[in-house]
Amino acid sequence: SFMMSSTSTGSSAKIEINDPNGDFAKIFNITSTSAQGTNAEVVLNGKKMELENNSFEFNGVKFDLKGVSTSDVSVTATRDTGDIVSQIKEFVKQYNDLVDKVNQSTSARPNRNYRPLTEEEREGMTEKQIDLWESKAKVGLLYRDDILQETLSTLRRSLVDNVKGLGEPNSLSDIGITFKGYLKGMAGELGKLEIDEQKLQDAVNKNPDAVMQLFTKTSNLDQKDPNYKSETGYADRLYTDLTNQINKIIKRIGSGKVSDAVDNSQYGRDIDEMNKRMQTLESRVALVEKRYYKQFTAMEKALQKLNSQGSWLSQQLGQ
């Protein structure tokens, strides 16, 4: 047996077999040499629809018609909240990772035994030795760094404050996200976020759009308005806070993308001032060397003249 089908669907689908003698129909026991397709008929929410395809989408829901129903069919659609929960968990993870990195950087004490290498010291070492030395020399460079410590405080305040203009929920605690307290032997966990997963899931199931607004809400106020930040969601707040703190770091040490000659950071200006002082000192040293050279040259000439006069005097006394 075999099957014939049309590339079209619905009422536009039609198959015709040209069999004037009827031989084809006899061989394959076909009672009809033509077939006409029909459209699918669906009554959805009291509205009758005629479709050329058994698969269609309505209000974001995809339907596949499998057959004719003799009774009403109820369809219940629920939103998949798993992706929202996963995104929020990832947000918390990224924040906690940032807290870890900042705490590790600002608590590591510098090792005074590993100072920066001079060019002469580098020449006597292998690349591996240089890399190992410099990795140890860089430990503690951010010890108690005020900008990084301020960054964590700023981020924490942003996450504690409610989002103005929202109903319930309007804070992280409303959806089961709170800050960890101090636990003996676990000081590194202080300041991190923790999730009550059941409370989070319940909040998302109840009103997923309201939960997302906690993170994505925008404000119509000007960014310079003092109330602007309080009306924005947590994701936007953290982005703004981190941008401001990064700008402070760039202002202090530079972006690393420009030369010292045009670097207007605090450290860049300090380095430029030190370079100018070094140039001034080098010029003074050169002047002193030149003056001493002249003095030694004059002294040498005077000694030569004195020796010459002494020789002459000795000759005269010996006569």
Short mmCIF file of C-alpha atoms in Angstrom, two decimals:
data_model
loop_
_atom_site.label_atom_id
_atom_site.label_comp_id
_atom_site.label_asym_id
_atom_site.label_seq_id
_atom_site.Cartn_x
_atom_site.Cartn_y
_atom_site.Cartn_z
CA SER A 1 0.00 0.00 0.00
CA PHE A 2 1.06 3.60 -0.41
CA MET A 3 -0.21 7.03 0.57
CA MET A 4 -0.57 10.24 -1.41
CA SER A 5 -0.59 13.68 0.21
CA SER A 6 -0.81 17.30 -0.85
CA THR A 7 1.73 20.02 -0.07
CA SER A 8 -1.17 22.35 0.74
CA THR A 9 -3.47 22.21 3.77
CA GLY A 10 -7.12 22.88 4.42
CA SER A 11 -9.61 23.51 1.64
CA SER A 12 -6.82 24.42 -0.78
CA ALA A 13 -5.46 20.86 -0.56
CA LYS A 14 -6.67 18.71 -3.44
CA ILE A 15 -5.54 15.45 -5.05
CA GLU A 16 -6.73 14.30 -8.49
CA ILE A 17 -5.71 11.17 -10.42
CA ASN A 18 -6.02 11.21 -14.19
CA ASP A 19 -7.23 7.65 -14.93
CA PRO A 20 -9.51 7.75 -18.04
CA ASN A 21 -9.58 3.94 -18.49
CA GLY A 22 -9.95 3.15 -14.78
CA ASP A 23 -6.96 0.78 -14.83
CA PHE A 24 -5.20 2.56 -11.98
CA ALA A 25 -8.32 2.43 -9.82
CA LYS A 26 -8.81 -1.29 -10.50
CA ILE A 27 -5.20 -2.21 -9.73
CA PHE A 28 -5.11 -0.32 -6.44
CA ASN A 29 -8.77 -0.79 -5.57
CA ILE A 30 -9.45 2.96 -5.48
CA THR A 31 -13.07 4.03 -5.35
CA SER A 32 -12.39 7.71 -6.06
CA THR A 33 -9.75 9.46 -8.17
CA SER A 34 -10.03 12.82 -6.38
CA ALA A 35 -10.00 14.09 -2.81
CA GLN A 36 -10.66 17.58 -1.44
CA GLY A 37 -9.26 18.83 1.87
CA THR A 38 -11.33 20.72 4.41
CA ASN A 39 -10.49 23.47 6.87
CA ALA A 40 -10.33 22.85 10.59
CA GLU A 41 -13.18 24.40 12.55
CA VAL A 42 -12.59 25.53 16.12
CA VAL A 43 -14.80 27.31 18.62
CA LEU A 44 -12.52 29.12 21.09
CA ASN A 45 -14.06 31.14 23.92
CA GLY A 46 -17.36 31.14 21.98
CA LYS A 47 -15.75 32.43 18.81
CA LYS A 48 -15.82 30.18 15.73
CA MET A 49 -12.62 30.07 13.67
CA GLU A 50 -11.84 28.30 10.42
CA LEU A 51 -8.20 27.36 9.86
CA GLU A 52 -6.28 25.78 7.01
CA ASN A 53 -3.84 24.17 9.43
CA ASN A 54 -4.37 21.95 12.47
CA SER A 55 -1.63 23.84 14.33
CA PHE A 56 -2.19 27.46 15.34
CA GLU A 57 -1.27 29.97 18.05
CA PHE A 58 -3.72 32.04 20.08
CA ASN A 59 -2.71 34.62 22.73
CA GLY A 60 0.76 33.12 22.91
CA VAL A 61 -0.53 29.55 23.37
CA LYS A 62 0.14 26.98 20.65
CA PHE A 63 -2.65 24.50 19.82
CA ASP A 64 -2.39 21.22 17.86
CA LEU A 65 -5.73 19.77 16.76
CA LYS A 66 -5.66 15.97 16.88
CA GLY A 67 -9.26 15.09 16.03
CA VAL A 68 -12.96 15.96 16.22
CA SER A 69 -14.35 16.46 19.72
CA THR A 70 -17.98 15.76 20.57
CA SER A 71 -17.82 17.78 23.80
CA ASP A 72 -16.25 20.98 25.10
CA VAL A 73 -12.53 20.88 25.87
CA SER A 74 -11.13 22.99 28.72
CA VAL A 75 -7.60 24.34 28.34
CA THR A 76 -5.70 25.65 31.36
CA ALA A 77 -2.49 27.59 30.71
CA THR A 78 0.00 28.41 33.47
CA ARG A 79 3.14 30.52 33.16
CA ASP A 80 6.49 28.77 33.41
CA THR A 81 8.06 30.49 36.40
CA GLY A 82 11.17 28.32 36.49
CA ASP A 83 13.14 30.72 34.31
CA ILE A 84 12.31 33.70 36.56
CA VAL A 85 13.47 31.82 39.67
CA SER A 86 16.68 30.76 37.89
CA GLN A 87 17.44 34.36 36.88
CA ILE A 88 16.95 35.60 40.44
CA LYS A 89 19.18 32.83 41.81
CA GLU A 90 21.86 33.80 39.29
CA PHE A 91 21.54 37.46 40.38
CA VAL A 92 22.14 36.42 44.00
CA LYS A 93 25.07 34.19 43.01
CA GLN A 94 26.76 36.98 41.04
CA TYR A 95 26.35 39.38 43.97
CA ASN A 96 27.77 36.87 46.46
CA ASP A 97 30.73 36.16 44.14
CA LEU A 98 31.44 39.91 44.04
CA VAL A 99 31.33 40.09 47.85
CA ASP A 100 33.80 37.18 48.01
CA LYS A 101 36.26 38.81 45.61
CA VAL A 102 36.16 42.20 47.34
CA ASN A 103 36.53 40.69 50.82
CA GLN A 104 39.46 38.52 49.71
CA SER A 105 41.19 41.48 48.04
CA THR A 106 40.75 43.92 50.93
CA SER A 107 41.65 41.44 53.69
CA ALA A 108 44.87 40.01 52.17
CA ARG A 109 47.85 41.62 53.89
CA PRO A 110 50.88 42.64 51.80
CA ASN A 111 54.11 40.65 52.10
CA ARG A 112 56.89 43.19 52.64
CA ASN A 113 59.49 40.61 51.67
CA TYR A 114 58.38 40.84 48.05
CA ARG A 115 58.99 44.37 46.79
CA PRO A 116 58.78 45.37 43.09
CA LEU A 117 61.73 44.11 41.04
CA THR A 118 64.26 46.47 39.52
CA GLU A 119 65.45 46.09 35.93
CA GLU A 120 68.80 44.78 37.16
CA GLU A 121 67.08 42.12 39.30
CA ARG A 122 64.87 41.06 36.39
CA GLU A 123 67.91 40.48 34.18
CA GLY A 124 69.20 37.85 36.60
CA MET A 125 65.90 35.90 36.78
CA THR A 126 63.94 33.58 34.48
CA GLU A 127 60.42 34.46 33.27
CA LYS A 128 58.95 31.86 35.61
CA GLN A 129 60.83 33.30 38.57
CA ILE A 130 59.69 36.81 37.66
CA ASP A 131 56.03 35.72 37.37
CA LEU A 132 56.17 33.90 40.70
CA TRP A 133 57.81 36.86 42.43
CA GLU A 134 55.37 39.39 41.00
CA SER A 135 52.33 37.27 41.90
CA LYS A 136 53.48 37.35 45.53
CA ALA A 137 54.42 41.03 45.33
CA LYS A 138 50.89 41.91 44.16
CA VAL A 139 49.22 40.23 47.15
CA GLY A 140 47.86 42.88 49.48
CA LEU A 141 47.88 45.75 46.98
CA LEU A 142 44.18 46.33 47.78
CA TYR A 143 44.47 45.71 51.52
CA ARG A 144 41.76 47.81 53.24
CA ASP A 145 41.15 49.71 49.99
CA ASP A 146 38.62 52.40 50.86
CA ILE A 147 36.89 52.47 47.45
CA LEU A 148 36.25 48.71 47.41
CA GLN A 149 35.02 48.71 51.00
CA GLU A 150 32.77 51.66 50.19
CA THR A 151 31.46 49.75 47.16
CA LEU A 152 30.13 46.88 49.30
CA SER A 153 28.48 49.32 51.71
CA THR A 154 26.84 51.19 48.83
CA LEU A 155 25.56 48.01 47.19
CA ARG A 156 24.17 46.72 50.46
CA ARG A 157 22.26 49.95 51.11
CA SER A 158 20.81 49.77 47.60
CA LEU A 159 19.57 46.22 48.18
CA VAL A 160 18.12 46.96 51.63
CA ASP A 161 16.01 49.96 50.56
CA ASN A 162 12.50 49.36 49.20
CA VAL A 163 11.58 50.10 45.59
CA LYS A 164 9.23 53.08 45.68
CA GLY A 165 6.14 53.07 43.49
CA LEU A 166 5.48 49.34 43.84
CA GLY A 167 2.85 47.54 45.85
CA GLU A 168 3.64 44.13 47.33
CA PRO A 169 6.34 42.94 46.90
CA ASN A 170 8.54 46.03 47.11
CA SER A 171 11.67 44.64 48.78
CA LEU A 172 13.96 41.63 48.52
CA SER A 173 12.83 40.38 51.91
CA ASP A 174 9.27 40.19 50.57
CA ILE A 175 10.38 37.45 48.15
CA GLY A 176 12.60 35.57 50.60
CA ILE A 177 16.01 37.20 49.95
CA THR A 178 17.85 38.52 53.01
CA PHE A 179 21.39 39.28 54.16
CA LYS A 180 23.32 36.68 56.12
CA GLY A 181 24.26 37.59 59.67
CA TYR A 182 27.49 36.82 61.51
CA LEU A 183 28.15 33.17 62.25
CA LYS A 184 31.14 32.07 64.32
CA GLY A 185 33.79 30.57 62.09
CA MET A 186 32.05 31.84 58.95
CA ALA A 187 33.03 35.51 58.85
CA GLY A 188 33.41 35.31 55.08
CA GLU A 189 29.64 34.77 54.71
CA LEU A 190 28.79 38.07 56.41
CA GLY A 191 27.09 40.47 54.00
CA LYS A 192 26.12 37.83 51.45
CA LEU A 193 22.57 37.20 50.30
CA GLU A 194 20.64 34.04 51.10
CA ILE A 195 17.39 32.75 49.60
CA ASP A 196 14.33 31.21 51.20
CA GLU A 197 13.55 29.17 48.08
CA GLN A 198 9.99 28.29 49.08
CA LYS A 199 9.11 31.93 49.80
CA LEU A 200 10.70 32.99 46.50
CA GLN A 201 8.81 30.32 44.54
CA ASP A 202 5.51 31.27 46.22
CA ALA A 203 6.04 34.96 45.38
CA VAL A 204 6.84 34.17 41.75
CA ASN A 205 3.86 31.83 41.41
CA LYS A 206 1.54 34.45 42.90
CA ASN A 207 2.65 37.39 40.76
CA PRO A 208 5.68 36.81 38.50
CA ASP A 209 5.42 40.24 36.84
CA ALA A 210 5.49 42.03 40.20
CA VAL A 211 8.58 40.07 41.24
CA MET A 212 10.40 40.97 38.02
CA GLN A 213 9.49 44.63 38.56
CA LEU A 214 11.60 44.52 41.74
CA PHE A 215 14.65 44.11 39.52
CA THR A 216 13.69 45.86 36.27
CA LYS A 217 11.56 48.88 37.30
CA THR A 218 12.62 52.16 35.71
CA SER A 219 11.99 55.75 36.80
CA ASN A 220 10.72 58.70 34.78
CA LEU A 221 12.69 61.11 36.96
CA ASP A 222 15.92 62.72 35.86
CA GLN A 223 18.95 60.72 36.97
CA LYS A 224 20.17 63.73 38.96
CA ASP A 225 16.94 63.80 40.96
CA PRO A 226 17.61 62.60 44.54
CA ASN A 227 14.57 60.29 44.34
CA TYR A 228 15.61 58.68 41.05
CA LYS A 229 17.48 55.75 42.56
CA SER A 230 14.73 54.86 45.05
CA GLU A 231 12.28 54.40 42.16
CA THR A 232 14.47 52.03 40.14
CA GLY A 233 14.72 48.25 40.44
CA TYR A 234 17.60 46.45 42.11
CA ALA A 235 19.38 45.43 38.90
CA ASP A 236 19.49 49.04 37.69
CA ARG A 237 20.59 50.27 41.12
CA LEU A 238 23.55 47.91 41.25
CA TYR A 239 24.55 48.79 37.70
CA THR A 240 24.52 52.51 38.59
CA ASP A 241 26.42 51.93 41.86
CA LEU A 242 29.12 49.83 40.20
CA THR A 243 29.52 52.35 37.37
CA ASN A 244 30.00 55.17 39.89
CA GLN A 245 32.55 53.17 41.91
CA ILE A 246 34.46 52.16 38.76
CA ASN A 247 34.65 55.85 37.80
CA LYS A 248 36.14 56.58 41.24
CA ILE A 249 38.78 53.90 40.68
CA ILE A 250 39.59 55.30 37.23
CA LYS A 251 39.85 58.79 38.70
CA ARG A 252 42.37 57.50 41.24
CA ILE A 253 44.52 55.09 39.22
CA GLY A 254 43.53 55.66 35.58
CA SER A 255 41.83 53.37 33.11
CA GLY A 256 44.99 51.62 31.95
CA LYS A 257 44.18 52.59 28.36
CA VAL A 258 46.06 55.89 28.20
CA SER A 259 49.68 56.87 28.70
CA ASP A 260 50.97 58.56 31.85
CA ALA A 261 51.38 61.75 29.83
CA VAL A 262 47.60 62.16 29.40
CA ASP A 263 46.37 60.19 32.42
CA ASN A 264 44.47 62.63 34.63
CA SER A 265 43.90 60.19 37.52
CA GLN A 266 45.19 60.90 41.01
CA TYR A 267 47.93 58.30 40.65
CA GLY A 268 48.64 59.51 37.13
CA ARG A 269 49.15 63.05 38.41
CA ASP A 270 51.32 61.75 41.25
CA ILE A 271 53.47 59.79 38.80
CA ASP A 272 53.71 62.81 36.50
CA GLU A 273 54.80 64.98 39.44
CA MET A 274 57.41 62.40 40.46
CA ASN A 275 58.70 62.26 36.87
CA LYS A 276 59.04 66.05 36.85
CA ARG A 277 60.88 65.99 40.19
CA MET A 278 63.19 63.28 38.88
CA GLN A 279 63.91 65.34 35.77
CA THR A 280 64.65 68.37 37.96
CA LEU A 281 66.97 66.32 40.18
CA GLU A 282 68.72 64.83 37.16
CA SER A 283 69.26 68.34 35.79
CA ARG A 284 70.68 69.46 39.14
CA VAL A 285 72.97 66.44 39.28
CA ALA A 286 74.18 67.21 35.77
CA LEU A 287 74.92 70.82 36.76
CA VAL A 288 76.75 69.71 39.92
CA GLU A 289 78.78 67.18 37.91
CA LYS A 290 79.67 69.88 35.41
CA ARG A 291 80.70 72.28 38.19
CA TYR A 292 82.80 69.62 39.93
CA TYR A 293 84.39 68.67 36.62
CA LYS A 294 85.43 72.28 36.08
CA GLN A 295 86.72 72.52 39.64
CA PHE A 296 88.70 69.28 39.36
CA THR A 297 90.07 70.35 35.99
CA ALA A 298 91.19 73.68 37.45
CA MET A 299 92.64 71.91 40.48
CA GLU A 300 94.52 69.47 38.25
CA LYS A 301 95.95 72.33 36.22
CA ALA A 302 96.94 74.12 39.44
CA LEU A 303 98.66 70.98 40.72
CA GLN A 304 100.50 70.56 37.43
CA LYS A 305 101.61 74.19 37.63
CA LEU A 306 102.62 73.72 41.26
CA ASN A 307 104.61 70.61 40.39
CA SER A 308 106.29 72.47 37.57
CA GLN A 309 107.16 75.36 39.87
CA GLY A 310 108.39 72.93 42.52
CA SER A 311 110.66 71.23 40.02
CA TRP A 312 112.04 74.58 38.90
CA LEU A 313 112.59 75.64 42.51
CA SER A 314 114.38 72.39 43.27
CA GLN A 315 116.63 72.89 40.30
CA GLN A 316 117.45 76.42 41.42
CA LEU A 317 118.23 75.35 44.96
CA GLY A 318 120.45 72.57 43.69
CA GLN A 319 122.69 74.91 41.74
#
